[in-house]
PDB file of C-alpha atoms in Angstrom:
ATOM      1  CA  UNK A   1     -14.669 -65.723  -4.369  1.00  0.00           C
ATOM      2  CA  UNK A   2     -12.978 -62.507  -3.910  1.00  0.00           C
ATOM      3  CA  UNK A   3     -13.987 -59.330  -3.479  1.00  0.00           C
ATOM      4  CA  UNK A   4     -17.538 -57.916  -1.568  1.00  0.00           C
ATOM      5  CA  UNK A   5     -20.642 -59.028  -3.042  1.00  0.00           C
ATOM      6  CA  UNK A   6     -23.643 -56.258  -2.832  1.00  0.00           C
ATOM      7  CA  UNK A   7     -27.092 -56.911  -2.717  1.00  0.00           C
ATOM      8  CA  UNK A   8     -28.369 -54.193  -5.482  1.00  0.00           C
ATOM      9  CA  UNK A   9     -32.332 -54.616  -3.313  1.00  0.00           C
ATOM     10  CA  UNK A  10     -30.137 -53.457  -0.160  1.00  0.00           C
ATOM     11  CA  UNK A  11     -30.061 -50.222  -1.577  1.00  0.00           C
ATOM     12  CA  UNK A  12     -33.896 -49.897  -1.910  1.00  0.00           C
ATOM     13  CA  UNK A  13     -34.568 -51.463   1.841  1.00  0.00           C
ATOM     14  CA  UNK A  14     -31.963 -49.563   3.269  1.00  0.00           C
ATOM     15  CA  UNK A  15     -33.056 -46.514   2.099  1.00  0.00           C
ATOM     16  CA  UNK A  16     -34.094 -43.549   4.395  1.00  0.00           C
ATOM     17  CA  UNK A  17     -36.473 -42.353   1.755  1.00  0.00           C
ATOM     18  CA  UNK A  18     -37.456 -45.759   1.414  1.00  0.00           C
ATOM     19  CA  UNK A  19     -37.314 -49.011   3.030  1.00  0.00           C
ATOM     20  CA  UNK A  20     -39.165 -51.065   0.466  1.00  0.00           C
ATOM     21  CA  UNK A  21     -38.775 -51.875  -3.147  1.00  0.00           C
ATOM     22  CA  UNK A  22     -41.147 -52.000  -5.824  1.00  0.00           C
ATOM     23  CA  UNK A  23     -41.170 -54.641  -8.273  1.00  0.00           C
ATOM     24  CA  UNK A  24     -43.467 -53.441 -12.132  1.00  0.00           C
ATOM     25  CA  UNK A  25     -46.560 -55.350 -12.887  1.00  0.00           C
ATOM     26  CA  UNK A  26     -47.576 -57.462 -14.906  1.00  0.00           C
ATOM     27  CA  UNK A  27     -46.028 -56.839 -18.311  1.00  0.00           C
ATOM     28  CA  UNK A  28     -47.899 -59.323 -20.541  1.00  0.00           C
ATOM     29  CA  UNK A  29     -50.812 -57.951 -19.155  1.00  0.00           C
ATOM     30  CA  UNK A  30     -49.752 -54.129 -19.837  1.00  0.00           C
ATOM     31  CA  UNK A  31     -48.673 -54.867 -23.632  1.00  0.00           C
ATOM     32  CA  UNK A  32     -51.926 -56.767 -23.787  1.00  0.00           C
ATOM     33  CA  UNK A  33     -54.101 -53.387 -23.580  1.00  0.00           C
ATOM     34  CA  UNK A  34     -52.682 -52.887 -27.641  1.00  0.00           C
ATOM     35  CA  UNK A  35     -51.917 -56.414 -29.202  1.00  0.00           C
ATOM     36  CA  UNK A  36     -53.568 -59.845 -28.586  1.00  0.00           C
ATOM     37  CA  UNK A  37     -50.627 -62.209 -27.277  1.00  0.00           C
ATOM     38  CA  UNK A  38     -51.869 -65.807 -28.327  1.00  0.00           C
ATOM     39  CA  UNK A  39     -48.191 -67.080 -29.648  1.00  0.00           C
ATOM     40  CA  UNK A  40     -46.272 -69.724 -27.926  1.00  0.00           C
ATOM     41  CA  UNK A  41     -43.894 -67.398 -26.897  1.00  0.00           C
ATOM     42  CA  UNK A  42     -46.229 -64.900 -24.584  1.00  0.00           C
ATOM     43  CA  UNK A  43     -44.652 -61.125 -24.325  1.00  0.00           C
ATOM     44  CA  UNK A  44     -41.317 -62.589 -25.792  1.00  0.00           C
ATOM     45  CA  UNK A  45     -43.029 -62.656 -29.340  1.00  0.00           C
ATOM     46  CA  UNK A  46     -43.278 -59.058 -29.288  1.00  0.00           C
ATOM     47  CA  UNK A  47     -39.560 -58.734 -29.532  1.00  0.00           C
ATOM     48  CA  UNK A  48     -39.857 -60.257 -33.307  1.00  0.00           C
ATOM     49  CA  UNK A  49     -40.709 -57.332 -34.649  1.00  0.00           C
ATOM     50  CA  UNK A  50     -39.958 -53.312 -34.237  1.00  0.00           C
ATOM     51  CA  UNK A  51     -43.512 -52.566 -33.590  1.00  0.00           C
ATOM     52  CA  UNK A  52     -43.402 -55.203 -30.657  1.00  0.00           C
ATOM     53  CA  UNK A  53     -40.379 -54.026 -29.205  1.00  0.00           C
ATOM     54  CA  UNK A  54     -41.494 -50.560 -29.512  1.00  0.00           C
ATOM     55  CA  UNK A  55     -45.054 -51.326 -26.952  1.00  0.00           C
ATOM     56  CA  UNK A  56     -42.569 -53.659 -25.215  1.00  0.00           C
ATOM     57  CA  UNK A  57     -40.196 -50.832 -24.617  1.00  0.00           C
ATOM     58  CA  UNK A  58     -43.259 -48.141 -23.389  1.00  0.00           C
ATOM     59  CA  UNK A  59     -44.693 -50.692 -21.045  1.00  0.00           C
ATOM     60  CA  UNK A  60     -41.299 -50.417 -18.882  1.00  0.00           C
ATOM     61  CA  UNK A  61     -41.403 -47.143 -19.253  1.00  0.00           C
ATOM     62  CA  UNK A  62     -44.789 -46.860 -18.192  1.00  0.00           C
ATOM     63  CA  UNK A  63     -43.879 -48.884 -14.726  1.00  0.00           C
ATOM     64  CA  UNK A  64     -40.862 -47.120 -14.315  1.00  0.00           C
ATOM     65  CA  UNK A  65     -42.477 -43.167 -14.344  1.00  0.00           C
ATOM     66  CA  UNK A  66     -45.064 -45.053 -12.171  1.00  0.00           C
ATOM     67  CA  UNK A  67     -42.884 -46.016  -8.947  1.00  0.00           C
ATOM     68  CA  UNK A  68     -41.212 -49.435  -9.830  1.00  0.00           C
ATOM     69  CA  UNK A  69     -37.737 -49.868  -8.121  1.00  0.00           C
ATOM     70  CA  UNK A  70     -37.301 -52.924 -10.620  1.00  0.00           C
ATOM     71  CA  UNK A  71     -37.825 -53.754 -14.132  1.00  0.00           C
ATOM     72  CA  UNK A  72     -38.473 -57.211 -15.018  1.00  0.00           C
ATOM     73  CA  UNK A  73     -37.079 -58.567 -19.087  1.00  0.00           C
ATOM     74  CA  UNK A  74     -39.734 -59.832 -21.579  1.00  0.00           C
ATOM     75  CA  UNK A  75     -37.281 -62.908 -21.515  1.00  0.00           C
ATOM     76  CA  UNK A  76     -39.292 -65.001 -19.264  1.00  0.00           C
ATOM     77  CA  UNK A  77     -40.885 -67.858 -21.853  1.00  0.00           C
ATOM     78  CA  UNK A  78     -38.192 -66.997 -24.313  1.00  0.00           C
ATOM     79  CA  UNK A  79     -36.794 -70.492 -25.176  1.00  0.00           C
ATOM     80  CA  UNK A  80     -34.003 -70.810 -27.791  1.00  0.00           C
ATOM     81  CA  UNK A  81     -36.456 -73.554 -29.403  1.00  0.00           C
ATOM     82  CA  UNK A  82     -39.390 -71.705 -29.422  1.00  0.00           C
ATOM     83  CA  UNK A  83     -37.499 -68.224 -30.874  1.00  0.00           C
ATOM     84  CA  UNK A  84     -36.103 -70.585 -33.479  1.00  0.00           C
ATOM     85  CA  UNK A  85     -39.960 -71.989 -34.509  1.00  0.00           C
ATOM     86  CA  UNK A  86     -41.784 -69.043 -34.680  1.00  0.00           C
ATOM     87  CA  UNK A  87     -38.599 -66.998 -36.280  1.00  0.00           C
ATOM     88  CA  UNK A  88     -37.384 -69.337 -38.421  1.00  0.00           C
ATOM     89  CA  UNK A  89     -33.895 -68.311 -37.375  1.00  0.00           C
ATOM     90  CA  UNK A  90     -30.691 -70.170 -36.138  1.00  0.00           C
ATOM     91  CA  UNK A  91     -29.832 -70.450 -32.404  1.00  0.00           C
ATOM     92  CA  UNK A  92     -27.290 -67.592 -32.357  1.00  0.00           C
ATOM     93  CA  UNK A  93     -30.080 -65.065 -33.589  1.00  0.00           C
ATOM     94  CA  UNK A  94     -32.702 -66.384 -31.251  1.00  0.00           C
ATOM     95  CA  UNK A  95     -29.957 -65.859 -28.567  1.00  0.00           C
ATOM     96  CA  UNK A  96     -29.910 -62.437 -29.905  1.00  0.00           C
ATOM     97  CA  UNK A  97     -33.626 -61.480 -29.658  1.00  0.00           C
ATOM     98  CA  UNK A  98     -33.611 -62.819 -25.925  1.00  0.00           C
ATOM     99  CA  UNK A  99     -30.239 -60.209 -25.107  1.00  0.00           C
ATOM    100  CA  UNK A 100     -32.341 -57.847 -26.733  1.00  0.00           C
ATOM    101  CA  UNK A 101     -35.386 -58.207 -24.208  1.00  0.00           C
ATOM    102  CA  UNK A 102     -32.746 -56.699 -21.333  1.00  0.00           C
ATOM    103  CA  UNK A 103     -31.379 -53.782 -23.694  1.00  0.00           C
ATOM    104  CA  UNK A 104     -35.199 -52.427 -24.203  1.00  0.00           C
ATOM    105  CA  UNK A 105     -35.672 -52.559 -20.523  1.00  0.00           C
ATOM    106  CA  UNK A 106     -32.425 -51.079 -19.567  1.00  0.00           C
ATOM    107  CA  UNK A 107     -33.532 -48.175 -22.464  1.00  0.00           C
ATOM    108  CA  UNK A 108     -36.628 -47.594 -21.009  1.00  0.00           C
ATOM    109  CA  UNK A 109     -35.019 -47.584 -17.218  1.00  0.00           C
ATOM    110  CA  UNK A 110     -32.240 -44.260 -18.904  1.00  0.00           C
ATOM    111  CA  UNK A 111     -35.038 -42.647 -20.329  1.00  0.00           C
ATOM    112  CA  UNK A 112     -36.980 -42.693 -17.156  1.00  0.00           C
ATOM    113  CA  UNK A 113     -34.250 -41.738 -15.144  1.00  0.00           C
ATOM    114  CA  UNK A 114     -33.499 -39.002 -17.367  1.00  0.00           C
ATOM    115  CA  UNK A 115     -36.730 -37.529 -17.274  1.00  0.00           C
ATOM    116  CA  UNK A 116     -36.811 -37.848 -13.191  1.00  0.00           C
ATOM    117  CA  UNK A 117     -33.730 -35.869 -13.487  1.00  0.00           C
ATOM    118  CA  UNK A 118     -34.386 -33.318 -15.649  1.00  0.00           C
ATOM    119  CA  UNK A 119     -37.883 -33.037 -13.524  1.00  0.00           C
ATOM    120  CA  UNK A 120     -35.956 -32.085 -10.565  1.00  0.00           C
ATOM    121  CA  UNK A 121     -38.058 -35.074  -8.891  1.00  0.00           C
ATOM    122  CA  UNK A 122     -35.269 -36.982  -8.070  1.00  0.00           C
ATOM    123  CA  UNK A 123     -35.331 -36.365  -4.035  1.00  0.00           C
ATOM    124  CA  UNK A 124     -36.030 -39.885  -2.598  1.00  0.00           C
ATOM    125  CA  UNK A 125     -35.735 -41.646  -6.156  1.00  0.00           C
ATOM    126  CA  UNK A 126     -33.181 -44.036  -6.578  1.00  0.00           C
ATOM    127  CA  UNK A 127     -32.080 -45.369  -9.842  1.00  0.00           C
ATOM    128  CA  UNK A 128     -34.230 -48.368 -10.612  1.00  0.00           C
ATOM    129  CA  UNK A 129     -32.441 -51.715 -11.499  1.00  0.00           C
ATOM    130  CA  UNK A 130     -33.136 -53.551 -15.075  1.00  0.00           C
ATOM    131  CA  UNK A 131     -33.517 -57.215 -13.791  1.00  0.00           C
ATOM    132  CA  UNK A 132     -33.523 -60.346 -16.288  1.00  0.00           C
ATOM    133  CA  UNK A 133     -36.348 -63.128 -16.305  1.00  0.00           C
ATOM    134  CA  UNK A 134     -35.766 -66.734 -15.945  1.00  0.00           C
ATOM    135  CA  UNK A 135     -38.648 -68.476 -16.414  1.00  0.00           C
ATOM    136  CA  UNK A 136     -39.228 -72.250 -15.987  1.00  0.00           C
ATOM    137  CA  UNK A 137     -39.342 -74.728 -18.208  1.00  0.00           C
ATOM    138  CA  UNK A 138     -42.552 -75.442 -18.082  1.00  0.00           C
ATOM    139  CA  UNK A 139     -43.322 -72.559 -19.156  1.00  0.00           C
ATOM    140  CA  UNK A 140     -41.563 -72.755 -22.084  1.00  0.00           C
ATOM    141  CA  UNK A 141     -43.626 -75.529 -23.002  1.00  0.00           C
ATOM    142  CA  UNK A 142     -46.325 -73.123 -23.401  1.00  0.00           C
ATOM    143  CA  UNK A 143     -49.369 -75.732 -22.568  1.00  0.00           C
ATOM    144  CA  UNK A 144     -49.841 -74.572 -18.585  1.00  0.00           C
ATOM    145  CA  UNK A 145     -46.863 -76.726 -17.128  1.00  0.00           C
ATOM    146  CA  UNK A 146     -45.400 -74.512 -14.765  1.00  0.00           C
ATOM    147  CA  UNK A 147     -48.885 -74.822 -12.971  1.00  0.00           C
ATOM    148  CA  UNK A 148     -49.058 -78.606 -13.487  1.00  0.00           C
ATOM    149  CA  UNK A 149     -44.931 -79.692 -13.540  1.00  0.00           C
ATOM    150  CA  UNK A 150     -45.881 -82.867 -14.178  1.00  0.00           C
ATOM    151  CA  UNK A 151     -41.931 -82.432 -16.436  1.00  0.00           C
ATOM    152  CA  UNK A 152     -40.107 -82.943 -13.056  1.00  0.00           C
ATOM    153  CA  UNK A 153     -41.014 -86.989 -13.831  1.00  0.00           C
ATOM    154  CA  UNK A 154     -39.370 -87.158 -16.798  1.00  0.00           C
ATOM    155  CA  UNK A 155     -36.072 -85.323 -16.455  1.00  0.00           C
ATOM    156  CA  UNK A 156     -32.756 -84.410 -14.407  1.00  0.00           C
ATOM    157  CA  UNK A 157     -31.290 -81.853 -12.913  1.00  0.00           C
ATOM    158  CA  UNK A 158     -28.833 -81.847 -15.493  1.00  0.00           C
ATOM    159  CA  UNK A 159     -31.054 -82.130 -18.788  1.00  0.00           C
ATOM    160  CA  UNK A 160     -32.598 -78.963 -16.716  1.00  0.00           C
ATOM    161  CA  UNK A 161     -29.057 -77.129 -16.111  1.00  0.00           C
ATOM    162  CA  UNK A 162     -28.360 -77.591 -19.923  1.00  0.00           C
ATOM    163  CA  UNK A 163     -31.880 -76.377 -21.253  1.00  0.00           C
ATOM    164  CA  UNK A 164     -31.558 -73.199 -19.242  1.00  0.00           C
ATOM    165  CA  UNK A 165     -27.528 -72.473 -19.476  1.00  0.00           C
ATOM    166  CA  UNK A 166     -27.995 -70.842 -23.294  1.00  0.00           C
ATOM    167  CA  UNK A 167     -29.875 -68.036 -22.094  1.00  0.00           C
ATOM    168  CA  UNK A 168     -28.732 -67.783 -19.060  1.00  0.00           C
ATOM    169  CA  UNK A 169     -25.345 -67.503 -20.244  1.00  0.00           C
ATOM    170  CA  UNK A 170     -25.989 -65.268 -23.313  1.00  0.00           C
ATOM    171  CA  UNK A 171     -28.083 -62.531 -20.429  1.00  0.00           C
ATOM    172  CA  UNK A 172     -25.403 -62.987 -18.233  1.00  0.00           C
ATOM    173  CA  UNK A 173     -23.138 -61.422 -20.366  1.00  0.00           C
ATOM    174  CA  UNK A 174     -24.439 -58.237 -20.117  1.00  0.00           C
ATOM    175  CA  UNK A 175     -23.997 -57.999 -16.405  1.00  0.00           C
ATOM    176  CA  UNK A 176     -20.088 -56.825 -17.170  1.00  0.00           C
ATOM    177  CA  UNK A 177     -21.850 -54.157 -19.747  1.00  0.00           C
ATOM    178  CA  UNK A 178     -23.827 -52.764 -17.155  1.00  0.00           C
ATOM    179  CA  UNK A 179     -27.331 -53.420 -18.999  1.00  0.00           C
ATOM    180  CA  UNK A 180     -28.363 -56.137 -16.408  1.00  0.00           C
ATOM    181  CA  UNK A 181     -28.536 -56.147 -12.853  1.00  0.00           C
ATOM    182  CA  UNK A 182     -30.018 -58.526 -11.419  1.00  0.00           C
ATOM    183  CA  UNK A 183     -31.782 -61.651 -12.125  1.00  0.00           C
ATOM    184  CA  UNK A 184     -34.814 -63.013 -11.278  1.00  0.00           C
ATOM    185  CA  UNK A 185     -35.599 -66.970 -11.807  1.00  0.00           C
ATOM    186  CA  UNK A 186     -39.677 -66.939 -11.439  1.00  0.00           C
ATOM    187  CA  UNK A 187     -42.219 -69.094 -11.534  1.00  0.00           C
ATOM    188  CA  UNK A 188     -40.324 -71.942 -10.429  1.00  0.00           C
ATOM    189  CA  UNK A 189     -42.829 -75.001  -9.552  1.00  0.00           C
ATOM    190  CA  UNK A 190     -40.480 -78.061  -8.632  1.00  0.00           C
ATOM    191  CA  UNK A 191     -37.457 -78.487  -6.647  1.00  0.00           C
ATOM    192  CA  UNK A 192     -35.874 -80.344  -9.116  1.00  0.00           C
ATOM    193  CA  UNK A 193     -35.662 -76.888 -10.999  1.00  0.00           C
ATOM    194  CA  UNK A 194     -34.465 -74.583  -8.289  1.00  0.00           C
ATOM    195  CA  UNK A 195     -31.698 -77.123  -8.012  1.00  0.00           C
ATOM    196  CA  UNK A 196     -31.180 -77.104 -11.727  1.00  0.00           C
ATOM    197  CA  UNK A 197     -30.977 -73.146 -11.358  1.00  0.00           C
ATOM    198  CA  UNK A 198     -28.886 -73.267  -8.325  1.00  0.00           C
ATOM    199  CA  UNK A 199     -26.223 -75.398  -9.651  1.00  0.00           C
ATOM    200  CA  UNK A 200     -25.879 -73.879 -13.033  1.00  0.00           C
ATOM    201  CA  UNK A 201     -25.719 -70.668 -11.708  1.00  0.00           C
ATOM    202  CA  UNK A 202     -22.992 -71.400  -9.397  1.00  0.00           C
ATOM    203  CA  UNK A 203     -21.662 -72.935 -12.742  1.00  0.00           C
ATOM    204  CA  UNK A 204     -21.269 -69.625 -14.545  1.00  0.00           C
ATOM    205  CA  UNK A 205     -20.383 -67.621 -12.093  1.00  0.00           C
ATOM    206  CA  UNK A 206     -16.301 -66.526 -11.457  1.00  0.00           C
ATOM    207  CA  UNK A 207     -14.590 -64.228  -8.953  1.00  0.00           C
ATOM    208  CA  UNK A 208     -15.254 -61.450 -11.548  1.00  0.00           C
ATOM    209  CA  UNK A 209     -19.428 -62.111 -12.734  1.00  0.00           C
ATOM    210  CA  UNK A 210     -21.089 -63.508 -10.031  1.00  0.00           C
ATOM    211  CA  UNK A 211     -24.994 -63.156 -10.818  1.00  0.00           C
ATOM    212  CA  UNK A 212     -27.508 -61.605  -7.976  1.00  0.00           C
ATOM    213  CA  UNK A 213     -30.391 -63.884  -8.342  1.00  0.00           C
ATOM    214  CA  UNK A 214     -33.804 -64.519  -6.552  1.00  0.00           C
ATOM    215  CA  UNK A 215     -36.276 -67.422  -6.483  1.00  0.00           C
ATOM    216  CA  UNK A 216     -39.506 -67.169  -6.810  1.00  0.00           C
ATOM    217  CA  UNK A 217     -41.424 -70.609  -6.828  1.00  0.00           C
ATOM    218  CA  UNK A 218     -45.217 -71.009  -7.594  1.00  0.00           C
ATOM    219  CA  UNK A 219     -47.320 -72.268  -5.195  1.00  0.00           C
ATOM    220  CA  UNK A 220     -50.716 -74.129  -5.199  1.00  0.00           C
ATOM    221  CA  UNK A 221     -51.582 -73.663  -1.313  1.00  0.00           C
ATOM    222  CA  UNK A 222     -50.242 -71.894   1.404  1.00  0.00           C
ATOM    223  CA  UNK A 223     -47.613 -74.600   1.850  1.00  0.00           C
ATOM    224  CA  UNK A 224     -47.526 -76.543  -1.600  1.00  0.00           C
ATOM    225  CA  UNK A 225     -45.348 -75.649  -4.346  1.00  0.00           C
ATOM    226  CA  UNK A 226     -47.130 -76.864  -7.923  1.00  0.00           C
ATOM    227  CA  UNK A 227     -45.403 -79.980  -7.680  1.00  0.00           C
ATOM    228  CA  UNK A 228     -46.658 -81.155  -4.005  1.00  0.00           C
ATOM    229  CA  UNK A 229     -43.728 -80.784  -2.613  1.00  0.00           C
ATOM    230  CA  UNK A 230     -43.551 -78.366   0.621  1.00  0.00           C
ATOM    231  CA  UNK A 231     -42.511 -74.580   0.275  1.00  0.00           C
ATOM    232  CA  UNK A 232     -40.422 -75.770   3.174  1.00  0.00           C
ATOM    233  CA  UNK A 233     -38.533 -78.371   1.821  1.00  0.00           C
ATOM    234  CA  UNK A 234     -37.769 -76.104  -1.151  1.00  0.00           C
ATOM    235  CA  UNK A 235     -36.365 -73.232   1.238  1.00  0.00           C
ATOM    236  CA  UNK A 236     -33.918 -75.741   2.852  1.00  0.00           C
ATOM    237  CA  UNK A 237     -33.238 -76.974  -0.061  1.00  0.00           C
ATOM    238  CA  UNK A 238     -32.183 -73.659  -1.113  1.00  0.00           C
ATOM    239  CA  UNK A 239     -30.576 -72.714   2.046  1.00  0.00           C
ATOM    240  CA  UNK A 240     -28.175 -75.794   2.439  1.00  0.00           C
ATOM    241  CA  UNK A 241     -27.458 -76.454  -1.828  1.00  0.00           C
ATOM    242  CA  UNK A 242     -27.034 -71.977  -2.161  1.00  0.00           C
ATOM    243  CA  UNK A 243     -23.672 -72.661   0.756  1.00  0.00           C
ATOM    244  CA  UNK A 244     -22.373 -76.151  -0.302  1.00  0.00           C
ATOM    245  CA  UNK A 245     -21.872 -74.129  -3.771  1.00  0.00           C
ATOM    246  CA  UNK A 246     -20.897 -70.983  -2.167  1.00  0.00           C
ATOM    247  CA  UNK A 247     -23.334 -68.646  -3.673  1.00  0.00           C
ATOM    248  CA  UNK A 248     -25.754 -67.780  -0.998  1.00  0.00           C
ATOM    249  CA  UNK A 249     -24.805 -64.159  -0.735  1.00  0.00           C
ATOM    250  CA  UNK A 250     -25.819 -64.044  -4.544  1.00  0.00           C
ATOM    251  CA  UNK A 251     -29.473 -65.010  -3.423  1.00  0.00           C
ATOM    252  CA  UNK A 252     -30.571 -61.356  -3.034  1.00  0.00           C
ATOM    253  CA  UNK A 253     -34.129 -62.700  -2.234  1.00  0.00           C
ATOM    254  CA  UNK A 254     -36.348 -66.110  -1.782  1.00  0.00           C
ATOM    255  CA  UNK A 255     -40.586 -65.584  -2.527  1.00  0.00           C
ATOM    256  CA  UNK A 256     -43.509 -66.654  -4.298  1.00  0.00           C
ATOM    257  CA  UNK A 257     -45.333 -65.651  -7.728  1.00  0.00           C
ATOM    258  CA  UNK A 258     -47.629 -66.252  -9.750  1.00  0.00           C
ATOM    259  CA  UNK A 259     -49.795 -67.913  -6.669  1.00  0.00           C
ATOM    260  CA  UNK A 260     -53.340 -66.551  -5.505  1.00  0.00           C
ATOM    261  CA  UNK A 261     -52.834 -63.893  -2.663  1.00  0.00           C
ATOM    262  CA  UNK A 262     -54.467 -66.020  -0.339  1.00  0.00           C
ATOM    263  CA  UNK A 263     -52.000 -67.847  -0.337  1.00  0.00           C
ATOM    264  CA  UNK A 264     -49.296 -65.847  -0.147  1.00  0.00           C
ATOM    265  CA  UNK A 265     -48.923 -64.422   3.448  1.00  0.00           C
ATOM    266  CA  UNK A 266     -49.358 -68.195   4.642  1.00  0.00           C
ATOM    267  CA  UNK A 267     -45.712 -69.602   2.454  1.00  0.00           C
TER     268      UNK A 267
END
């Protein structure tokens, strides 16, 4: 592919000023201090209606006057299917409520920016990134499954690729506008999935939209992603699938989420 790919992190860890990069918190958990979220659809629910995407909308802004480098979508157990059951709405609308989890983030990141600016606080301030949530499956499923992928028995890689490609496609599409940059496929539990990811991924992107992406799998242990299956195997996995399909230098990072701390320093 032509052209020089840039990490849009590098920036961040490159920094002077900086040298890290700050990721928000928890933004279920944020909107949850004014609305219970007990719908099949998690945070993504709040986009159904103005009032949701209005706390949706101050939650990012909240993380972004507080620090965060990066913004992470409400997008992340927005499924087509499940937009379409609790809506009641066709598949191009429910595509339309997921594009509209990255324009309220990438709102709330120019109204944060313009207030650092017009503070005069911008000295060691970068301007933060609005990254997109891809969330597994399993959690789509919205019974626990990312935690227990007991899915990865009963499918493919390519019954995977095709569940994921309508939103991935339909947020990717605002990477040319300028709303999105960046996305970030979490809570990945199997490595039948990061393969899934991987290969449609490499799928959609062309010498002119190639999509920075990072992996963040879930892990059960210090060396056990949900599934069994080591954290190990997964990163070769990775590693060797990410240059037989040319897009490693689009992997702008490789981690863990959603995992208890403890476990974390040992993956």
């Amino acid at each position: 592919m032509a052209g020089e790919f840039i990490n849009p992190l590098q920036q961040f860890l490159d920094s002077k000023a900086q040298g890290f990069c700050i990721l928000d918190g928890g933004l279920a958990t944020e909107c949850e201090r004014f609305v219970k979220l007990d719908n099949k659809l998690w945070s993504a629910a709040l986009l159904l209606s103005e009032q949701g995407k209005e706390i949706i909308e101050d939650a990012h802004l909240r993380y972004y006057r507080a620090g965060a480098d990066v913004g992470i979508s409400a997008s992340y157990q927005a499924s087509i299917k499940g937009i379409m059951d609790v809506a009641h709405c066709d598949e191009e609308e429910a595509l339309d409520v997921i594009k509209s989890s990255a324009r309220i983030l990438n709102s709330a990141r120019a109204k944060a920016w313009s207030e650092i600016q017009r503070s005069g606080n911008r000295e060691n301030r970068l301007r933060p990134l609005v990254c997109a949530s891809i969330g597994c499956f399993g959690a789509a499923l919205a019974d626990g499954s990312e935690y227990k992928p007991e899915y990865k028995d009963r499918t493919s890689v390519a019954d995977l690729i095709e569940w994921h490609r309508p939103r991935m496609e339909c947020l990717a599409s605002l990477l040319s506008e300028g709303v999105v940059d960046c996305f970030a496929c979490e809570t990945i539990p199997c490595i039948i999935e990061v393969e899934a990811l991987l290969r449609l991924i490499a799928s959609i992107s062309t010498s002119s939209l190639r999509i920075p992406f990072w992996i963040a799998v879930t892990m059960r242990d210090g060396e056990h992603l949900r599934s069994g299956e080591t954290f190990r195997l997964c990163l070769e996995t990775i590693l060797k699938l990410a240059s037989e399909l040319t897009i490693s230098n689009q992997i702008i990072a490789i981690g863990v989420n959603c995992t208890n701390p403890v476990y974390v320093e040992a993956a």
